[in-house]
PDB file of C-alpha atoms in Angstrom:
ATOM      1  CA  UNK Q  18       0.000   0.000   0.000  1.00 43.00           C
ATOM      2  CA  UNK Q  19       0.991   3.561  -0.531  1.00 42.00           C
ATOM      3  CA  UNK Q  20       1.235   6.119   2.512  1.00 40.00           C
ATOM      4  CA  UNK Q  21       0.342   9.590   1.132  1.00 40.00           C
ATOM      5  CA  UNK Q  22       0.654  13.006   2.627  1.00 36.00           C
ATOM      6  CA  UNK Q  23      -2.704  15.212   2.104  1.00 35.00           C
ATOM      7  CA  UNK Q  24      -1.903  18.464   0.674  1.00 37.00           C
ATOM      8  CA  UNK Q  25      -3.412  21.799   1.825  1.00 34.00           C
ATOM      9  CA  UNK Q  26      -6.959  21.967   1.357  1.00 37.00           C
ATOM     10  CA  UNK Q  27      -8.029  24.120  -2.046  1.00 39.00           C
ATOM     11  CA  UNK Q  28     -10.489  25.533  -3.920  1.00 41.00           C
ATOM     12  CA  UNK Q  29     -12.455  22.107  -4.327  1.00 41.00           C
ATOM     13  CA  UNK Q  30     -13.833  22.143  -8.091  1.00 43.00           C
ATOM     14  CA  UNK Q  31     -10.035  22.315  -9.311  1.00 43.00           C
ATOM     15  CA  UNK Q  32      -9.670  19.615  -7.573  1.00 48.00           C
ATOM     16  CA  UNK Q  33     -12.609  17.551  -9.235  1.00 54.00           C
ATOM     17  CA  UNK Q  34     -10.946  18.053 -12.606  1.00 56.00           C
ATOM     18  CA  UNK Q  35      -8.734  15.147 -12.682  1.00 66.00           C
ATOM     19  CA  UNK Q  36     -11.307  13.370 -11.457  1.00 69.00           C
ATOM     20  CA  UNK Q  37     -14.160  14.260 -14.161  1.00 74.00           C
ATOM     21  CA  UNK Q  38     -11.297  13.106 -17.009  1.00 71.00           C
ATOM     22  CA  UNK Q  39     -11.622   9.620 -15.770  1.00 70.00           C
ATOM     23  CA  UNK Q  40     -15.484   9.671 -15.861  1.00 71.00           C
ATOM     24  CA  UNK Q  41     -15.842  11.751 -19.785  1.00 67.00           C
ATOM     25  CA  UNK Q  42     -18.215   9.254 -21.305  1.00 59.00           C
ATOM     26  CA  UNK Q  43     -15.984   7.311 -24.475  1.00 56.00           C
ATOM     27  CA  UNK Q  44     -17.682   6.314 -27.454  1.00 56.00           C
ATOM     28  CA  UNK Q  45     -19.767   3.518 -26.714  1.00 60.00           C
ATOM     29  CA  UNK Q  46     -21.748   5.424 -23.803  1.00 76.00           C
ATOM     30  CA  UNK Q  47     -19.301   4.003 -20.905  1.00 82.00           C
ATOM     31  CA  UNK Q  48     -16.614   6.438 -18.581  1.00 86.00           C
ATOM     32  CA  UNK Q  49     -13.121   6.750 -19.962  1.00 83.00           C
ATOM     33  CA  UNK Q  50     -11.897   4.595 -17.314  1.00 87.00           C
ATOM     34  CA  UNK Q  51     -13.815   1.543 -17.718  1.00 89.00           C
ATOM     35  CA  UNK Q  52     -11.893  -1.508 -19.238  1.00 87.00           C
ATOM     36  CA  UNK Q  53     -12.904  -4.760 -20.639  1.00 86.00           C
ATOM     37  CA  UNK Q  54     -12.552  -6.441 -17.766  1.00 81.00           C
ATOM     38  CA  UNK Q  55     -15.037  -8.962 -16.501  1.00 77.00           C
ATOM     39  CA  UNK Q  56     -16.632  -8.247 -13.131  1.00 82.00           C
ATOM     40  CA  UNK Q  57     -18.474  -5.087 -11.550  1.00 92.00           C
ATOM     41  CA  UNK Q  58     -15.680  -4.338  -9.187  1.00 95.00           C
ATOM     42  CA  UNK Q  59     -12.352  -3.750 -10.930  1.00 95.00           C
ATOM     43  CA  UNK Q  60      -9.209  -2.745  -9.038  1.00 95.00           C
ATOM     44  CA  UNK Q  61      -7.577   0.064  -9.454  1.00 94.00           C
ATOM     45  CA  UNK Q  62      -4.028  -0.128 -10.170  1.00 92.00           C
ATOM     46  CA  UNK Q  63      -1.393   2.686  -9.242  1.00 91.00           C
ATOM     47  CA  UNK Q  64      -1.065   5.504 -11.652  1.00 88.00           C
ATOM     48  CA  UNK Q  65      -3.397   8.390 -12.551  1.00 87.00           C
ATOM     49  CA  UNK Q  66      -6.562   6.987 -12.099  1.00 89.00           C
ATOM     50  CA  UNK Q  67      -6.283   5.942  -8.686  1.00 91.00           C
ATOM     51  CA  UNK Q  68      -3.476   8.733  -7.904  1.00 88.00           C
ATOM     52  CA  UNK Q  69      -6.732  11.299  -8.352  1.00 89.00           C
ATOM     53  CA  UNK Q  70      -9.178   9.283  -6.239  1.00 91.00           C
ATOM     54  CA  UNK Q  71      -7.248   8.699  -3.575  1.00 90.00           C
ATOM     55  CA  UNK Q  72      -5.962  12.319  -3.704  1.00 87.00           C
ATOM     56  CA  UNK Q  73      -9.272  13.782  -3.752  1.00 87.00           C
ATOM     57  CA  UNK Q  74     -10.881  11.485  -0.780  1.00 90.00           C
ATOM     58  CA  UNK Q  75      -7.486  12.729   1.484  1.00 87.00           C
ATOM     59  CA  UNK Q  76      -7.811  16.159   0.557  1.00 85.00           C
ATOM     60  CA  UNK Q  77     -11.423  16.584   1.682  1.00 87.00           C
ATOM     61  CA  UNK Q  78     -10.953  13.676   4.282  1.00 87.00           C
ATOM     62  CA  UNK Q  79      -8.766  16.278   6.469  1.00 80.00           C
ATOM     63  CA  UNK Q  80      -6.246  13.867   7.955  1.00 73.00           C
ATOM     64  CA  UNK Q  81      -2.354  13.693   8.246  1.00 62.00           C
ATOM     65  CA  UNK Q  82      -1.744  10.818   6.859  1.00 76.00           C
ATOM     66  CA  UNK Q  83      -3.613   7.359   5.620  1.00 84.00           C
ATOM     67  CA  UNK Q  84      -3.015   4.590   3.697  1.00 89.00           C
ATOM     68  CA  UNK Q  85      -4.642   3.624   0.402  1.00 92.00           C
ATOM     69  CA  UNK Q  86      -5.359  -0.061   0.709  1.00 94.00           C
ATOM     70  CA  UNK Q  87      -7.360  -0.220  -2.747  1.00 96.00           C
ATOM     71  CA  UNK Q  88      -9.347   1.376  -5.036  1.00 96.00           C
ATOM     72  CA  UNK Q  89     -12.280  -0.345  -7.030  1.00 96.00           C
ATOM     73  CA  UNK Q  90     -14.067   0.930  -9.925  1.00 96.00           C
ATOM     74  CA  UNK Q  91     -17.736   0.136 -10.037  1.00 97.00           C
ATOM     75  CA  UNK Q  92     -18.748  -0.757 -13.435  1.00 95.00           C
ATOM     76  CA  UNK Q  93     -22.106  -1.969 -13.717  1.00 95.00           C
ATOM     77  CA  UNK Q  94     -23.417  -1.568 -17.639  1.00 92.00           C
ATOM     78  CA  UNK Q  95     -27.321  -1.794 -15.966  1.00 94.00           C
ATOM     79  CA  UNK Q  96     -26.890   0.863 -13.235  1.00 95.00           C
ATOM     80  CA  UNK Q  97     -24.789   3.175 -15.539  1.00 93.00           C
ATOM     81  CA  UNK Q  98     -27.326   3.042 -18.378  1.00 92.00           C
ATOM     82  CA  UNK Q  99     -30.130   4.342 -15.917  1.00 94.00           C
ATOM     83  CA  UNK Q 100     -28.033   6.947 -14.014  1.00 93.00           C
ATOM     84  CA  UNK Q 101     -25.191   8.256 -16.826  1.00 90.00           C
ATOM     85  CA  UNK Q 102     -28.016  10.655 -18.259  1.00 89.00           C
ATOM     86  CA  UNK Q 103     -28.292  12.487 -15.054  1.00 91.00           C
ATOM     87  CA  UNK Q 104     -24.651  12.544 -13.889  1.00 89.00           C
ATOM     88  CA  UNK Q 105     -22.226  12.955 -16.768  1.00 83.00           C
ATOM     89  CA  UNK Q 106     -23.148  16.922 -17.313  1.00 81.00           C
ATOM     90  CA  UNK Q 107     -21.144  18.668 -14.940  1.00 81.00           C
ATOM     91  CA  UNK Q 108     -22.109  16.638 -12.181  1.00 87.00           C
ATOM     92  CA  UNK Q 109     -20.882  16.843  -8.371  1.00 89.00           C
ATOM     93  CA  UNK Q 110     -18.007  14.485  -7.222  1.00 91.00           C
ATOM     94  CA  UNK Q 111     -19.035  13.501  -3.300  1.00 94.00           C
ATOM     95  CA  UNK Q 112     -19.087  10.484  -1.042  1.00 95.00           C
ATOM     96  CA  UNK Q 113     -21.218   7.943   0.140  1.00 95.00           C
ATOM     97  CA  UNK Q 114     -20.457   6.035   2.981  1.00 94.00           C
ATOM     98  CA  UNK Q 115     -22.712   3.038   3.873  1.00 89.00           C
ATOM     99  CA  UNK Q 116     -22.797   1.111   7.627  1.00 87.00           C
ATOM    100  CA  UNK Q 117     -22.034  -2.506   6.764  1.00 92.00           C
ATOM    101  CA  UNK Q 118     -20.554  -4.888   4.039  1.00 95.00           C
ATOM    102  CA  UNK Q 119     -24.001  -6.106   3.125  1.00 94.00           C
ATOM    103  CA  UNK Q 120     -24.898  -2.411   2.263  1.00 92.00           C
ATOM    104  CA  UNK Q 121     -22.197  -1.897   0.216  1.00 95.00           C
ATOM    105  CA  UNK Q 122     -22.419  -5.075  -1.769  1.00 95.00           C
ATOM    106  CA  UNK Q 123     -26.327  -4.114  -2.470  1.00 94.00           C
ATOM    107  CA  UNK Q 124     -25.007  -0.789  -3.626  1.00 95.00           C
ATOM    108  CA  UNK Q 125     -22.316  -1.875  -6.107  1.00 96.00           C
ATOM    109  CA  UNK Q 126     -24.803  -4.728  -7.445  1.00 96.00           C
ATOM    110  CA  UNK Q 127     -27.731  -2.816  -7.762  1.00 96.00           C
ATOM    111  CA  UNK Q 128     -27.043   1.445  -7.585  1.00 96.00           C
ATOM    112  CA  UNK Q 129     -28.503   3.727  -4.994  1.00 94.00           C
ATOM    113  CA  UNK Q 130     -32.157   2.250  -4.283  1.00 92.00           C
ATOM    114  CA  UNK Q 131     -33.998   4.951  -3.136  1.00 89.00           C
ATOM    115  CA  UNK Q 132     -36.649   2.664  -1.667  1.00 87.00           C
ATOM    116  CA  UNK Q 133     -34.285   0.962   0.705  1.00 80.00           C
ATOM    117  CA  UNK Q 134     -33.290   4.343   2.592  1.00 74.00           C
ATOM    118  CA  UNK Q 135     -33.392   4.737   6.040  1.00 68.00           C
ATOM    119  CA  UNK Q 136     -32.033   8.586   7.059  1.00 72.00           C
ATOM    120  CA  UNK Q 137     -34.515  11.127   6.359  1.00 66.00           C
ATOM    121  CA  UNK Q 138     -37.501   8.676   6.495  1.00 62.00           C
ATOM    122  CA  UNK Q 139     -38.767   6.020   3.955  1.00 64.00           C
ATOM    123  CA  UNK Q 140     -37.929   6.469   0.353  1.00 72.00           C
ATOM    124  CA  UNK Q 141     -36.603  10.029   1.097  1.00 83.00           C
ATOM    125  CA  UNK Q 142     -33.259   9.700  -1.182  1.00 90.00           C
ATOM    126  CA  UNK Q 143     -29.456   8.792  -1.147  1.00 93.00           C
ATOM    127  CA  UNK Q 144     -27.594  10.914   1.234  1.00 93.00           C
ATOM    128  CA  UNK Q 145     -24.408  12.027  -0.168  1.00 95.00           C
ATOM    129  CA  UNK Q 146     -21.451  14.476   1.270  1.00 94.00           C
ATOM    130  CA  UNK Q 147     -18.869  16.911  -0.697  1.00 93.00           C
ATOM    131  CA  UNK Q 148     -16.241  16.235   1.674  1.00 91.00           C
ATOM    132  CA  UNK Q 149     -15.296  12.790   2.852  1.00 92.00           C
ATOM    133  CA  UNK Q 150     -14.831  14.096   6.456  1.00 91.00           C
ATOM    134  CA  UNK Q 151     -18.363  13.928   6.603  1.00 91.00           C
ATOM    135  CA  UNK Q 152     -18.923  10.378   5.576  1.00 92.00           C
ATOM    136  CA  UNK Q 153     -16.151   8.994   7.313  1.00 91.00           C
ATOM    137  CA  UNK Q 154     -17.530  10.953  10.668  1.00 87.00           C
ATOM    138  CA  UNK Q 155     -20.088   8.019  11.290  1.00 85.00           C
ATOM    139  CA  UNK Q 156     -20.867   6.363   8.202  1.00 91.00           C
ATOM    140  CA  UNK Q 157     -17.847   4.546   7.173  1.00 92.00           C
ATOM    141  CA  UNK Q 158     -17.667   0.664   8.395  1.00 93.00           C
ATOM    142  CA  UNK Q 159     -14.484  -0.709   9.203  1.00 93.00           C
ATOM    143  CA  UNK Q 160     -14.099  -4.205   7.289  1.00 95.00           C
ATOM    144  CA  UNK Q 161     -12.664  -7.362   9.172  1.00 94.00           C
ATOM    145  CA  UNK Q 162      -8.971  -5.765   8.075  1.00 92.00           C
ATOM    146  CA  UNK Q 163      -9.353  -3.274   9.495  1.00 91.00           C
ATOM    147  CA  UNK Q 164     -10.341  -1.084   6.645  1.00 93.00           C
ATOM    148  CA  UNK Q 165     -12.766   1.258   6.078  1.00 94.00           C
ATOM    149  CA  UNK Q 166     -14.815   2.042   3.014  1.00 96.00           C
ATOM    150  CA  UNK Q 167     -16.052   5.398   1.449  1.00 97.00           C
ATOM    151  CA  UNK Q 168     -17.682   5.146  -2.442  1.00 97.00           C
ATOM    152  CA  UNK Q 169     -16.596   8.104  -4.663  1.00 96.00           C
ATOM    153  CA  UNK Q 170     -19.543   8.815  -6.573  1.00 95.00           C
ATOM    154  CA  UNK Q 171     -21.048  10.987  -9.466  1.00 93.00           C
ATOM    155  CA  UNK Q 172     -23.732  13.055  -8.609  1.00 93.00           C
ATOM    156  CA  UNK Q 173     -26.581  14.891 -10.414  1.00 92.00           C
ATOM    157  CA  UNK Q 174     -26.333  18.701  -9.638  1.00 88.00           C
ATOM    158  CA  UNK Q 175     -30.280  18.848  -9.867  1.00 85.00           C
ATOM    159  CA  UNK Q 176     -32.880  18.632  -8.459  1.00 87.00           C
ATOM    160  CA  UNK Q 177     -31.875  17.453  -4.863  1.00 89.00           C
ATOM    161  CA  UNK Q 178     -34.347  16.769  -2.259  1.00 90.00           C
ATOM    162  CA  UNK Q 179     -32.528  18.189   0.706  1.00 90.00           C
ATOM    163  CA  UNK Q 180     -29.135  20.277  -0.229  1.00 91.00           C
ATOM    164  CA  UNK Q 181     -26.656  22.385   2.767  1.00 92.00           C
ATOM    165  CA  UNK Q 182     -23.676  23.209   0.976  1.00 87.00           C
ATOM    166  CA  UNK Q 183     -21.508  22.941  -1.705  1.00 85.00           C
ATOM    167  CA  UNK Q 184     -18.316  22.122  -3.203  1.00 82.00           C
ATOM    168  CA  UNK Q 185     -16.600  24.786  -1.410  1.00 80.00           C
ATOM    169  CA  UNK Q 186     -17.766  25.123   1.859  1.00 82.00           C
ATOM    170  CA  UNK Q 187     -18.551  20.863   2.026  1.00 86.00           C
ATOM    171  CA  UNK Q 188     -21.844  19.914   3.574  1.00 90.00           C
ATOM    172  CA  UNK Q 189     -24.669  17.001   2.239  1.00 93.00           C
ATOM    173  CA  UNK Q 190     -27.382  16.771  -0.491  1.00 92.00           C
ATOM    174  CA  UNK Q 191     -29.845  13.906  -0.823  1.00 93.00           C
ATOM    175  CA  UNK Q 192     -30.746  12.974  -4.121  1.00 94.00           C
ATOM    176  CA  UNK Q 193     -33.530  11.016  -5.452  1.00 93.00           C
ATOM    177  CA  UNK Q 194     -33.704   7.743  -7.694  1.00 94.00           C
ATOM    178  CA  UNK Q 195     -30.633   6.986 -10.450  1.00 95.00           C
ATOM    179  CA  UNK Q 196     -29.079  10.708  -9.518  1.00 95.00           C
ATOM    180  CA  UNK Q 197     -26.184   9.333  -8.421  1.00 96.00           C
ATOM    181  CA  UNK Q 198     -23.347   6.591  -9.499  1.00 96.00           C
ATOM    182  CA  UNK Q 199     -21.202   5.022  -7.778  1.00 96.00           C
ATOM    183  CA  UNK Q 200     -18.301   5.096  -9.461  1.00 95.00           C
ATOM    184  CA  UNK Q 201     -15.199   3.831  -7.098  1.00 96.00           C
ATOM    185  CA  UNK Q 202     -14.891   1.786  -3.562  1.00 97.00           C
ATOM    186  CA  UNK Q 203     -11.889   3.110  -1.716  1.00 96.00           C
ATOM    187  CA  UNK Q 204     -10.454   1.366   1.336  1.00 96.00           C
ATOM    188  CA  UNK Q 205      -8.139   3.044   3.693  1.00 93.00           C
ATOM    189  CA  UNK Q 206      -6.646   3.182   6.973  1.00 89.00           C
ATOM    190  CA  UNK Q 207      -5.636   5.901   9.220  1.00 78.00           C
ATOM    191  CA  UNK Q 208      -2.044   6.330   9.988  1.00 71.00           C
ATOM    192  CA  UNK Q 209      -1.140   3.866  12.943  1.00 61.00           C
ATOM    193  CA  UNK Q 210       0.332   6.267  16.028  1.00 52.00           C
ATOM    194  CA  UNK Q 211       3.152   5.187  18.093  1.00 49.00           C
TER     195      UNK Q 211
END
C-alpha cells in the first residue's frame, strides 16, 4: 500500500478536474476509465486513475496521513445506463459512505435504491457528502482488516431533495432515484500512532 501526505486543502472544483477526465463518457456510452474487464468491481491499479481518487478522498478527508489499501471501480453496464443521463453533465463528485458490508455489496450490485433508505424517512433519497470528512464521521464501516470504506460517486447537480452546501464550503445533499453513481470503492486506513 501507498502512505500519502494530504496536501493543503483548495479551492475544491479544481480539484474535481482530474477526477471528471476519468469519468468523460468514451464512445460507446461508458466512462473513460472503464476496461474490458469482466466483473463489476475492478481494481484500481497505481497511476493516474487511482493517484486522483485517492488524492481527492485525502484532501477533503482532512487527515495527516492514511493509507490507500485499494481502489475499485464500479462498473455496472445496468446501473450506468439508468443513471449516466443524469450525472455525466457537470455533475458533483461527493461520497457515500454506507454502515455494513451487506450495504455496500447491495449498492455496487444494484445502484442507490432509493426505496431501501433509512435517514430522512422512507424512500426520502441517497444521502451524499462533498467532503469525505463527513462520511467517514459516522458512516464509514471498518471491514474485518481493518479497513474502512467510502464510495466516490457521481452526482446529479439537480434537483436534490434536501441540499446544505456545496463544493466549497462541504456539507450534504440527498438525491432522489438513479441521480447518483457510484463510481469507485476506496479502502483506507488511518495512519497507525506510536
Amino acid at each position: 500500500p501507498n502512505k500519502l501526505a494530504v496536501k493543503p486543502r483548495t479551492g475544491f472544483r479544481a480539484e474535481f478536474l482530474p477526477l471528471l477526465q476519468w469519468v468523460k463518457k468514451r464512445g460507446e456510452d461508458r466512462p473513460a476509465c472503464w476496461t474490458n474487464s469482466s466483473g463489476t468491481l475492478v481494481r484500481v491499479g497505481l497511476g493516474m486513475e487511482f493517484n486522483a481518487v485517492s488524492g481527492h478522498l485525502m484532501q477533503t478527508l482532512g487527515w495527516h496521513r492514511l493509507t490507500i489499501v485499494d481502489i475499485h471501480r464500479v462498473q455496472n453496464d445496468s446501473v450506468w445506463q439508468r443513471c449516466a443521463s443524469n450525472v455525466t453533465q457537470n455533475p458533483h463528485i461527493m461520497f457515500h459512505g454506507c454502515r455494513s458490508a451487506e450495504n455496500e455489496k447491495g449498492i455496487v450490485a444494484e445502484g442507490f435504491r432509493v426505496d431501501k433508505c433509512m435517514s430522512g424517512g422512507a424512500h426520502y433519497g441517497t444521502w451524499l457528502a462533498f467532503n469525505a470528512a463527513y462520511s467517514e464521521g459516522g458512516f464509514a464501516f471498518t471491514d474485518t482488516h481493518n479497513c474502512r470504506h467510502l464510495f466516490v460517486c457521481l452526482a446529479a447537480r439537480s434537483p436534490a431533495v434536501y441540499s446544505n452546501g456545496d463544493p466549497e464550503t462541504g456539507g450534504v445533499r440527498v438525491v432522489g432515484q438513479d441521480m447518483v453513481y457510484p463510481m469507485w470503492v476506496v479502502r483506507y486506513e488511518p495512519e497507525k500512532r506510536p
